[in-house]
XYZ file of C-alpha atoms in Angstrom:
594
model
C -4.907 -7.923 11.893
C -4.728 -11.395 9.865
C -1.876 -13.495 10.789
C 1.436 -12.552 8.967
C 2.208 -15.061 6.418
C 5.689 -15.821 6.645
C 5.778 -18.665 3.925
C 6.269 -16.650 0.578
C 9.080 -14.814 0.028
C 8.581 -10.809 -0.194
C 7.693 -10.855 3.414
C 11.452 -11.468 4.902
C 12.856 -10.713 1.497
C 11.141 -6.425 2.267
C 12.487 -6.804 5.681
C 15.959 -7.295 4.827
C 15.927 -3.598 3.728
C 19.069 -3.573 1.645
C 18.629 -6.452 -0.082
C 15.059 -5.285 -1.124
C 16.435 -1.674 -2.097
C 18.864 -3.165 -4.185
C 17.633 -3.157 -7.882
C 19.765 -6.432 -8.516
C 18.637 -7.893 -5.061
C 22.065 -8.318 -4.375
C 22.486 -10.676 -0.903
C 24.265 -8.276 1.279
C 24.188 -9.606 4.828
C 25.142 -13.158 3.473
C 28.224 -11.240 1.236
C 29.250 -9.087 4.378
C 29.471 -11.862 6.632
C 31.921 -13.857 4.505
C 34.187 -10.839 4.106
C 34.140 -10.712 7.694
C 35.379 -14.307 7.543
C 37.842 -13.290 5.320
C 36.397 -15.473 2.426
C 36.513 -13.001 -0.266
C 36.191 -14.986 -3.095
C 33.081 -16.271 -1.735
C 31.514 -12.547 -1.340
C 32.545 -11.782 -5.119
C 31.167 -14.174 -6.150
C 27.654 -14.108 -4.515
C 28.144 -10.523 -5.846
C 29.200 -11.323 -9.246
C 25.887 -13.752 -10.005
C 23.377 -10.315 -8.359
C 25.073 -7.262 -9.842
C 27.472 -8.425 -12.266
C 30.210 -5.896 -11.370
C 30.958 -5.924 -8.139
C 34.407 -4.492 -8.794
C 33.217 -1.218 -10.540
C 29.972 -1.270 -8.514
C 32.237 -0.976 -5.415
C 33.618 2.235 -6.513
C 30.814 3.863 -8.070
C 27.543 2.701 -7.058
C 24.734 5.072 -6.278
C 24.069 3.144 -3.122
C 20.137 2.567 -2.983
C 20.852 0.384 0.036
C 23.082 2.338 2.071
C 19.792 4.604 2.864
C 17.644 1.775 3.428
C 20.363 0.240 5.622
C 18.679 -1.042 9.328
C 21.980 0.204 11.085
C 21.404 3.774 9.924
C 17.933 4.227 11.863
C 19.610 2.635 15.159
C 22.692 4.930 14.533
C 24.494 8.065 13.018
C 25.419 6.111 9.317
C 24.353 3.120 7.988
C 27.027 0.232 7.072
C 29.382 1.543 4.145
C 27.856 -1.308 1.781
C 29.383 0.048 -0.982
C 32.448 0.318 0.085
C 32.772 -3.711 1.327
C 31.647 -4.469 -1.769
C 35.136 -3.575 -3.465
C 36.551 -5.276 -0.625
C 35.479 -8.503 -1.862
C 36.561 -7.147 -5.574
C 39.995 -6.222 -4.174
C 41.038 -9.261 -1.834
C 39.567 -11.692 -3.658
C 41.798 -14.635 -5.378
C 41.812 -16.028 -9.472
C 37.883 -16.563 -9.775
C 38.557 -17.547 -13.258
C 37.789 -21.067 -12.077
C 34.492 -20.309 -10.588
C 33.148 -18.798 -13.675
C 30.654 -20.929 -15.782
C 31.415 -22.462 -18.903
C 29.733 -21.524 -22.205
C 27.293 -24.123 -23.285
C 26.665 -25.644 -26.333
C 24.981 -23.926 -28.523
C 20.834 -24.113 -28.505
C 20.673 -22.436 -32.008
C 19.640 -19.372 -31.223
C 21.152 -15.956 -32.182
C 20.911 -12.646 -29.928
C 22.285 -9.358 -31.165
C 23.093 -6.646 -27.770
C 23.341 -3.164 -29.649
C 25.365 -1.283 -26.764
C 28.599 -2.717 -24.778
C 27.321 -0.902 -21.477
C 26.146 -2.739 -18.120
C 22.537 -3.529 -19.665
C 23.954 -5.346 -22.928
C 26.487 -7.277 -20.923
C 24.222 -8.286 -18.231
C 21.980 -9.924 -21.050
C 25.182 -11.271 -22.629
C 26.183 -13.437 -19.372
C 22.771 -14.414 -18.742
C 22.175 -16.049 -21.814
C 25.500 -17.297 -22.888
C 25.871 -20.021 -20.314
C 22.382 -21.157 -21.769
C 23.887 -21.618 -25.125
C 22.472 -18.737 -26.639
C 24.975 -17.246 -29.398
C 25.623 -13.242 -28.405
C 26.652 -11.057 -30.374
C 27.895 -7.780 -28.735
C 28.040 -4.272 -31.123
C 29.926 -0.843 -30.112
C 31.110 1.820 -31.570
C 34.181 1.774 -28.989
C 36.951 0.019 -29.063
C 36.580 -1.875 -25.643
C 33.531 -3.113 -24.153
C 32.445 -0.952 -21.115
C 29.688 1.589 -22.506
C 29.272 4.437 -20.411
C 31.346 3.219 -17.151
C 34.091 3.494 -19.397
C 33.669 6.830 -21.445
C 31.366 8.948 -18.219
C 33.006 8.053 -15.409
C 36.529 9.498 -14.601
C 39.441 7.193 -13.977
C 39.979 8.476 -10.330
C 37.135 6.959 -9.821
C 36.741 3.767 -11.605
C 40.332 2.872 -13.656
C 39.929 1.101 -17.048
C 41.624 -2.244 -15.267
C 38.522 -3.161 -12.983
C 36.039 -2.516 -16.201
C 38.260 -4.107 -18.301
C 38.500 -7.024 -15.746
C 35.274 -7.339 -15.135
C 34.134 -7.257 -18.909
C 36.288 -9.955 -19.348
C 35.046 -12.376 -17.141
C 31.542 -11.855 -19.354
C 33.115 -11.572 -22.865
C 35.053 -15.030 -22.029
C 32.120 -16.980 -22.096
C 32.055 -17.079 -25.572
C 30.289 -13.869 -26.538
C 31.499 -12.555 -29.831
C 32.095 -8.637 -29.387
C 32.340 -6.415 -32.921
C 33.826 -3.132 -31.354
C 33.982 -0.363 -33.532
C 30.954 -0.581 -35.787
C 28.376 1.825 -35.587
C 24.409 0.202 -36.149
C 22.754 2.317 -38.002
C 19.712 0.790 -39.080
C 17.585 -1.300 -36.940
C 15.653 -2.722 -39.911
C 19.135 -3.524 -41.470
C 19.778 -5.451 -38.424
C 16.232 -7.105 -38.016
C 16.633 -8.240 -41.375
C 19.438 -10.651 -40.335
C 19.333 -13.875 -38.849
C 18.437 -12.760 -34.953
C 16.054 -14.277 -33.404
C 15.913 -11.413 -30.944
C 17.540 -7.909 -30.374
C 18.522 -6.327 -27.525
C 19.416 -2.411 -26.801
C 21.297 -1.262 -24.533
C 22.769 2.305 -25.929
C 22.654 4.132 -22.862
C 21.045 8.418 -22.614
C 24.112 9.128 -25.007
C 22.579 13.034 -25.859
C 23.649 15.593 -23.467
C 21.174 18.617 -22.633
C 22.027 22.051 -24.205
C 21.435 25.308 -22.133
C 20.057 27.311 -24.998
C 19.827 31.052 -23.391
C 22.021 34.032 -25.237
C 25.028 33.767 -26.285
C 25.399 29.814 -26.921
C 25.880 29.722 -30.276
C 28.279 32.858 -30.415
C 30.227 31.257 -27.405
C 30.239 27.688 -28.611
C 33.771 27.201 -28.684
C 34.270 27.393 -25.168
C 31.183 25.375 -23.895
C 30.768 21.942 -23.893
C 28.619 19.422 -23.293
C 29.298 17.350 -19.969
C 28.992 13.903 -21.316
C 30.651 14.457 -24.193
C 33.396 16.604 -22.622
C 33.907 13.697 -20.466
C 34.166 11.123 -22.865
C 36.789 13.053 -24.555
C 38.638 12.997 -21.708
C 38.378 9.430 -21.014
C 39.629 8.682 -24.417
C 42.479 11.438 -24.194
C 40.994 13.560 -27.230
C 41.145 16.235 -24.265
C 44.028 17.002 -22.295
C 43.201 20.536 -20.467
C 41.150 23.237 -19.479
C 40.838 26.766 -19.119
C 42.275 28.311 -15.540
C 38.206 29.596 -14.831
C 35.304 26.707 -15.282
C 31.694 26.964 -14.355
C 30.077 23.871 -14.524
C 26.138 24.128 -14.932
C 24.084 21.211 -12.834
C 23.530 19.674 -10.170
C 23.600 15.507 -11.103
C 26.617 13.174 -10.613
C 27.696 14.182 -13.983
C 28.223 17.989 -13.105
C 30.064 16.866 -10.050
C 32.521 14.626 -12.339
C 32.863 17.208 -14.741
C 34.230 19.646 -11.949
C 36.285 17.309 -10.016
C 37.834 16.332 -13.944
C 38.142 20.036 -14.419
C 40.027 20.289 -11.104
C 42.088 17.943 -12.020
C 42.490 19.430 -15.498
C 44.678 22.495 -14.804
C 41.143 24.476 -13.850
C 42.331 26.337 -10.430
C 38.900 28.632 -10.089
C 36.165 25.431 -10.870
C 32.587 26.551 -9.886
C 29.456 24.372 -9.944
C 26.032 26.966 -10.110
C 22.870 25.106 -10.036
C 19.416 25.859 -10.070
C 18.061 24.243 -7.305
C 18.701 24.029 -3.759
C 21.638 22.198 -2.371
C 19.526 19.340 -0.815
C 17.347 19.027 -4.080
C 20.491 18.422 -6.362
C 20.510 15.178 -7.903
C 23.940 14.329 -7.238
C 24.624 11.549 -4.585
C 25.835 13.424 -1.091
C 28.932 11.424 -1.223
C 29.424 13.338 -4.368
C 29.084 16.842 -3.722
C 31.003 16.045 -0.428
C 34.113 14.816 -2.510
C 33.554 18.289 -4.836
C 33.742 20.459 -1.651
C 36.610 18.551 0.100
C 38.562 19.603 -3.836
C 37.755 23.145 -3.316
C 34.908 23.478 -5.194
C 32.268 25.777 -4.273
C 28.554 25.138 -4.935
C 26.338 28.072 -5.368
C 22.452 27.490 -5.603
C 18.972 28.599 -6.020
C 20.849 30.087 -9.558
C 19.035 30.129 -13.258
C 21.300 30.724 -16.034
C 20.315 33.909 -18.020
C 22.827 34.584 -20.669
C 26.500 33.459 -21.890
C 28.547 37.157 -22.107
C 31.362 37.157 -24.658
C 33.426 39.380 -26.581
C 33.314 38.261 -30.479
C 32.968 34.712 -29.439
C 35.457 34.960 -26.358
C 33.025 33.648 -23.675
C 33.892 35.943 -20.585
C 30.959 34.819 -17.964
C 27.700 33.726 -17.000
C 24.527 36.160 -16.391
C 22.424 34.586 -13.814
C 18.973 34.954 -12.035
C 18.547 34.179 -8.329
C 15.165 32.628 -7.238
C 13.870 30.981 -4.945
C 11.667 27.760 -4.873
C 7.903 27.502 -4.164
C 6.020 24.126 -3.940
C 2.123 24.537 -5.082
C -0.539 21.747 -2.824
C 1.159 18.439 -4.947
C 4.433 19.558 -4.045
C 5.659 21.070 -7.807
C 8.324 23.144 -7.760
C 7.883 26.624 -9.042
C 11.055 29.350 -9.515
C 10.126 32.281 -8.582
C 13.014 35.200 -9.407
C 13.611 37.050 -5.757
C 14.199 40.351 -7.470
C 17.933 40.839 -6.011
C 20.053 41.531 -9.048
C 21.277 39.438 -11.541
C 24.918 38.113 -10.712
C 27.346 37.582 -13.273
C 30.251 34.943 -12.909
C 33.896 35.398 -14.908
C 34.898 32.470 -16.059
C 36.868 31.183 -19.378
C 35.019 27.682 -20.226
C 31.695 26.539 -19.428
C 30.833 22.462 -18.821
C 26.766 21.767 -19.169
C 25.812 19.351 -17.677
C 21.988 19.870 -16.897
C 20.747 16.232 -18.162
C 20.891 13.900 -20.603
C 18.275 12.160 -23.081
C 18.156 9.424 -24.964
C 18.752 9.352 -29.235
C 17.586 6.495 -31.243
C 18.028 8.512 -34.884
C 19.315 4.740 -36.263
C 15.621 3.391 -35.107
C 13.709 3.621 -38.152
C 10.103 5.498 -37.263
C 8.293 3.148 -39.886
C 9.087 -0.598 -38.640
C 5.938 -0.862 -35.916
C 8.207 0.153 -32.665
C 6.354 3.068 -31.030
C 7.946 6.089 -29.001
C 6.020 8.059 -26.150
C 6.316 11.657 -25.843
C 9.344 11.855 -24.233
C 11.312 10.285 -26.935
C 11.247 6.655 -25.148
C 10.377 3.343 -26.145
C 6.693 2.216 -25.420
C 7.777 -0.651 -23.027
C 6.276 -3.437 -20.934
C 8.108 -2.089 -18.007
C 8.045 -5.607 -16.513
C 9.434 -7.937 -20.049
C 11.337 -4.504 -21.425
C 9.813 -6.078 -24.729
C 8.704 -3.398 -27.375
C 6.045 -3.237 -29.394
C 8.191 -5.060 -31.844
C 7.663 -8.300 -30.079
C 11.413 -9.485 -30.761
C 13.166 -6.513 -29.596
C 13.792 -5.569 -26.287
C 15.218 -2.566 -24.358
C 17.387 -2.109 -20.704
C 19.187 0.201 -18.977
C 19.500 3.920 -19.656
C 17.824 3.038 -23.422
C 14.963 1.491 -21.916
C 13.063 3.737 -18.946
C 15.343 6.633 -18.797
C 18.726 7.871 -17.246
C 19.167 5.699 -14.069
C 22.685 4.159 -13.118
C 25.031 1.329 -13.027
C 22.896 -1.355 -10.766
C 19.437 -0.256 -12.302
C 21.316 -1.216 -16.055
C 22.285 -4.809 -14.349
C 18.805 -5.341 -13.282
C 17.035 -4.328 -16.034
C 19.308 -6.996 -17.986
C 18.213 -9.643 -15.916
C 14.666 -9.066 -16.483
C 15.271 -8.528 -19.957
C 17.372 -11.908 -20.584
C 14.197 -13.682 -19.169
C 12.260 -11.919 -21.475
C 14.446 -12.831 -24.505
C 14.887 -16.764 -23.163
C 11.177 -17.502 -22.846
C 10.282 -15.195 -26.003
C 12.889 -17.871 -27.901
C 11.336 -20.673 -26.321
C 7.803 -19.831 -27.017
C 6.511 -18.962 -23.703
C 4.764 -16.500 -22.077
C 6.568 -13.289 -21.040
C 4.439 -12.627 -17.859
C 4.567 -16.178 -16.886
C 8.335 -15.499 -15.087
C 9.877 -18.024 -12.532
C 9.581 -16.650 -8.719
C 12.629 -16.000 -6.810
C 13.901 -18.985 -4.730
C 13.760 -18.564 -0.951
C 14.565 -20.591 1.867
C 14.639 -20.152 5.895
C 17.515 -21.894 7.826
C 17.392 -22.455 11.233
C 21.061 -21.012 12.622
C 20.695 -22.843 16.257
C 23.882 -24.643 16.562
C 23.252 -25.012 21.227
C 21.146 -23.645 23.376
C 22.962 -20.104 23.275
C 25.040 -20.879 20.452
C 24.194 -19.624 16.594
C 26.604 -19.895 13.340
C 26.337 -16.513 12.737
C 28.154 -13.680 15.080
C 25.205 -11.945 16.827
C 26.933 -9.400 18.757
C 25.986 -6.016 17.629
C 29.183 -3.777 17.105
C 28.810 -0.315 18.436
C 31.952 1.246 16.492
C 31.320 3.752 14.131
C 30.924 3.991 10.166
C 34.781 3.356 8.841
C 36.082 6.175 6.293
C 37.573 5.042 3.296
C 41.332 6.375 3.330
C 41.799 8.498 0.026
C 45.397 9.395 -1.211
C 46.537 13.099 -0.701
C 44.627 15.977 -2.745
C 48.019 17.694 -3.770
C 48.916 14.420 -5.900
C 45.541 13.148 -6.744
C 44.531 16.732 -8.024
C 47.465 16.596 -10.673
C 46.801 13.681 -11.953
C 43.021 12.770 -13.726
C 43.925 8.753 -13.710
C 45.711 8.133 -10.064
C 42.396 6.584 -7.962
C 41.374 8.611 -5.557
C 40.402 6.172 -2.899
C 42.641 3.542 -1.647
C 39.382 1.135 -0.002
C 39.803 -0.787 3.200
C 42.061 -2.782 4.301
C 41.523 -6.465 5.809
C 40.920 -5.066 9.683
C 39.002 -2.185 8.287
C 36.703 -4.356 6.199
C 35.836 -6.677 9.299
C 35.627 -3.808 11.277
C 32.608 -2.299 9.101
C 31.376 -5.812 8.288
C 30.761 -6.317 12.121
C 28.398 -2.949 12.096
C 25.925 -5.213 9.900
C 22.816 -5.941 11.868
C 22.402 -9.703 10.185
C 18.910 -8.361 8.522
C 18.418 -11.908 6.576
C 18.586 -13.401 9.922
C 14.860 -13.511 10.811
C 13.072 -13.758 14.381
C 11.109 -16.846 13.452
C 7.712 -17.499 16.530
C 6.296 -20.613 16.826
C 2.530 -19.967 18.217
C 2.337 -23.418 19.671
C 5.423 -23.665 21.723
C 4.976 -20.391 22.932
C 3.947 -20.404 27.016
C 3.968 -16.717 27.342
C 6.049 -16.115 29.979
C 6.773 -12.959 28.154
C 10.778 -13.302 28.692
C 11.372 -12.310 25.078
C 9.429 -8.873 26.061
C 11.934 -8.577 28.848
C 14.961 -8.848 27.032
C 13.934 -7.461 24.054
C 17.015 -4.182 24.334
C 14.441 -2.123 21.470
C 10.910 -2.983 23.150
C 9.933 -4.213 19.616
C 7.986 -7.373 20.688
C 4.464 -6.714 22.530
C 1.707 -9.409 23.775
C -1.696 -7.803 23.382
C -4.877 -8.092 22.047
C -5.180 -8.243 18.346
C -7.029 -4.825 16.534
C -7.338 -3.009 13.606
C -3.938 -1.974 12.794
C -3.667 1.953 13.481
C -5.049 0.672 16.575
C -2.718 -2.072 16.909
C 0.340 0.137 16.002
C -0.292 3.073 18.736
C -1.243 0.137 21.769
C 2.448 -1.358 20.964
C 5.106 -1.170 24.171
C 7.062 1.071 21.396
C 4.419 2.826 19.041
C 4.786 1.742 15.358
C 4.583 4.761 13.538
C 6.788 3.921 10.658
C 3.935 2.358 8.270
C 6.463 1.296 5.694
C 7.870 -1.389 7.681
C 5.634 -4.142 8.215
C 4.033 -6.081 11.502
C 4.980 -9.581 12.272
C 1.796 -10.770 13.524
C 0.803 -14.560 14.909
C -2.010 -16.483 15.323
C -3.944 -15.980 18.732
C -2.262 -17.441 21.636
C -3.654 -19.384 23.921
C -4.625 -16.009 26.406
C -6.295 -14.781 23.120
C -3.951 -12.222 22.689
C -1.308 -12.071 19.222
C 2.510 -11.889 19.707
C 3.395 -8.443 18.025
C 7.024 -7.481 16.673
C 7.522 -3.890 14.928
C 9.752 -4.875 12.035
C 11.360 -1.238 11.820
C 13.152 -1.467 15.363
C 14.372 -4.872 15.457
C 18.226 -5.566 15.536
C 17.985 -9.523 15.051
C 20.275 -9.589 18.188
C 18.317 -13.278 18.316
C 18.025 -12.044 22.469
C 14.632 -13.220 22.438
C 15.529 -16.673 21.202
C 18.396 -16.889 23.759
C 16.031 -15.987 26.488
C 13.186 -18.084 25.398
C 12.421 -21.455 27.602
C 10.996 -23.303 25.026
C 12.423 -22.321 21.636
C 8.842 -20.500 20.517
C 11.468 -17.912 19.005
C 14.054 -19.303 16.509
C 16.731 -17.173 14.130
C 16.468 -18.471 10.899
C 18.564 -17.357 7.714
C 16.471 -16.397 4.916
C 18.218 -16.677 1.326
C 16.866 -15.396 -1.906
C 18.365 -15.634 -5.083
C 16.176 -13.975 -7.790
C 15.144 -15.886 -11.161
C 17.710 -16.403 -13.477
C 16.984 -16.730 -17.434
C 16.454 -20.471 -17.991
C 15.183 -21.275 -14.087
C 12.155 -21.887 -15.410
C 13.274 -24.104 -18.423
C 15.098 -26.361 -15.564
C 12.033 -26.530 -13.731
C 10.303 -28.196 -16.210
């Protein structure tokens, strides 16, 4: 194998897992760290320039990193990232003072259709480059879906609101609402680009028997919970079946729960492990009382003259052809039918651009979405460009945030004449942490205490009322507690080939056997002749040059625990810890550059 090459920065950046799972690229280790020094101001705010909404992000999150978390392949459950996020949200003090300043104006006008994560992420990118936003809804508070999907035991209006205002006060002008209904009507003003950000806003019907006779007591999940949100909808039949299996039928249910429904259901048509909905999710629905039945296809609505009485359904079973598509196959037990008095679907939801005229040269695939560069977001009306749910499909909260990073880059070198593809790289750096011989600035020792639960208020008040927060977070010694389970993945095992007398010490100490001296090789050879076989291809091989012996130094990427043992043991400093730090582009890095 070729040396590794250490010196750009996807190779550390892919090793610090979470960071790299992260859509936003959000720094975790270097965020957890300072709430374990208490500095919690600090961690929001490393937080705040990543993901933009740290606050509602540590409530409701879909976690990408928590599964690629180091900690959880060394133990039971990785560190509750999530979780410390809202930590820093919680504890932090008046950040008001931290926030940029709007600049002076460069001229240039930028319409975001859309108040939701994507729109706003744009909105704060651009404004401190003295772009002039203007921000369109058709609510009456900035927020987007956060505010009308999610319930408020989850995420309460104050942290959106909160957190909205730290982007609206940087001078972004907000018209709440008014309804665009023309995008040639807008085009024709003075913008010199447009941005969309409208979210999936169109709920999936189930249309089998019965719907239309039955409509009056089956709703659509989205819009059933926006209705709720807004207070248009106050309470619910005693029997609900909710039909699904995403993070939408599981808010529906817990909402229905919480609703005055005493028998909720949730029936879905896949397995339990194939449902969409985050585990967390369909934990929280069982801990409420809410049964989950599977493998379950939806055959007919029953009702008498309109007065929906239950659900026919088919049970099958799932078979998987040679590239692994699903197939339903009816098991011929017989159908089962399910009493119930109102019926939440919540099966998917798809995007609806009826004010996009069809006749203004921006092109739709197949599926009803925007024909994108999925790197720029720009359509194939050069000055318009798309993020979040409008842009690639139904994702969530952090995948909006990124996608409006990208896309203010797009829009800032679009206005400045450049090249879209020509974007600034992320900037990286490596910091030796050696303060002594066996001395670092970072705390090294690896915790061996167990994930922390959140503490959650009691179900018998939480259940009666839809806007009391369910979950209370952590407190200080909880936080520090779970912070000190982080591994320090940014802090890398550095090897200097030249200093290195190969003594082999490191191999000694090494507690995971995750360093080997051998020959170099092909790498499937290289992988199985390891002290610890490699067998996880998706984590790299650090790699040196040849040593002096004319064998490589060897460390399986997947196993370490930067302990930084090996750089404590070594006798001549061949190994050193070094902090890596990567803060993706920004819009306007590459104007400063130059």
């Amino acid at each position: 194998m070729k040396p590794t090459n250490i010196g750009g920065h996807d190779y550390f950046h892919k090793v610090v897992d979470c960071q790299w799972a992260c859509p936003a690229h959000t720094p975790v280790p270097e965020y957890i760290r300072l709430i374990a020094a208490g500095r919690y101001s600090d961690a929001y705010m490393i937080n705040w320039r990543s993901n933009v909404f740290p606050g509602v992000l540590g409530r409701v999150c879909d976690r990408p990193c928590e599964p690629a978390c180091r900690r959880g392949r060394v133990d039971k459950e990785p560190v509750a990232i999530c979780r410390l996020k809202r930590v820093a949200a919680d504890l932090k003090e008046d950040i008001t003072g931290r926030l940029p300043l709007p600049a002076n104006s460069n001229g240039k006008r930028i319409a975001c259709v859309g108040a939701g994560p994507a729109s706003l992420t744009v909105a704060r990118d651009l404004a401190v480059l003295g772009y002039q936003i203007t921000v369109f809804d058709n609510g009456a508070a900035p927020g987007g879906m956060m505010r009308s999907q999610i319930p408020k035991f989850r995420l309460p209006d104050e942290v959106i609101d909160e957190e909205c205002g730290y982007i609206t006060g940087l001078g972004v002008e907000t018209r709440y609402n008014q309804w665009v209904g023309s995008l040639k009507e807008l085009l024709a003003g003075d913008w010199d680009a447009v941005f969309v950000g409208t979210g999936a806003p169109k709920g999936r019907d189930a249309p089998i028997p019965g719907r239309q006779e039955a409509a009056k007591h089956i709703h659509i999940g989205i819009d059933w919970l926006a209705n709720v949100a807004f207070g248009h909808t106050t309470k619910i039949a005693k029997r609900v079946i909710v039909l699904g299996g995403g993070n939408t039928a599981m808010d529906c249910c817990r909402s229905a729960r919480r609703m005055g429904g005493d028998d909720v259901k949730v029936i879905v048509r896949s397995g339990f492990e194939e449902m969409k909905a985050s585990p967390w999710e369909k934990e929280e629905a069982i801990h409420e009382g809410i049964p989950i039945l599977n493998m379950r296809v939806p055959k007919e609505f029953r009702h008498d003259n309109g007065k929906l009485s239950g659900v026919l359904f088919e049970i099958v079973r799932a078979e998987y052809d040679a590239k692994g598509r699903r197939s339903l196959i009816p098991t011929g037990e017989p159908d089962e039918f399910h009493e119930c008095d109102e019926v939440l679907v919540a099966i998917g939801q798809e995007n609806a651009f009826p004010w996009i005229e069809k006749d203004i040269g921006l092109e739709f695939d197949k599926w009803g979405l925007p024909v994108l560069n999925e790197k720029t977001l720009q359509s194939t009306l050069p000055r318009v460009f798309f993020g979040g749910d409008a842009a690639l499909g139904p994702k969530n909260i952090i995948t909006a945030a990124a996608q409006g990073h990208e896309a203010a880059i797009s829009i800032d070198l679009f206005c400045r004449g450049k090249k879209l593809d020509d974007r600034p790289p992320p900037e990286f750096n490596l910091v030796s942490q050696k303060m002594g011989i066996h001395e670092w600035s970072y705390d090294n020792q690896v915790s061996e205490e167990e994930r922390k639960k959140v503490p959650v208020k009691a179900l018998a008040k939480t259940l009666k009322d839809i806007k009391l927060e369910l979950e209370m977070g952590f407190d200080p010694f909880m936080a520090c507690a779970e912070a000190e389970r982080c591994l320090n993945c940014d802090i890398e095992t550095v090897f200097t080939v030249k200093t290195c007398i190969e003594c082999d010490a490191c191999v000694d100490i090494c507690p995971t056997e995750c360093i080997t001296f051998t020959r170099n090789g092909e790498e499937d050879d290289l992988r199985d002749r390891l002290k610890a076989p490699a067998r996880n291809r998706e984590q790299a091989l650090y790699v040196s040059d040849t040593l002096k012996t004319g064998r490589v130094m060897v460390k399986d990427e997947n196993i370490c625990l930067h302990c930084g043992m090996c750089a404590e043991r070594c006798p001549t400093g061949a190994w050193d810890m070094q902090k890596f730090f990567m803060q993706c582009a920004e819009a306007g890095t590459e104007a400063k550059r130059t």
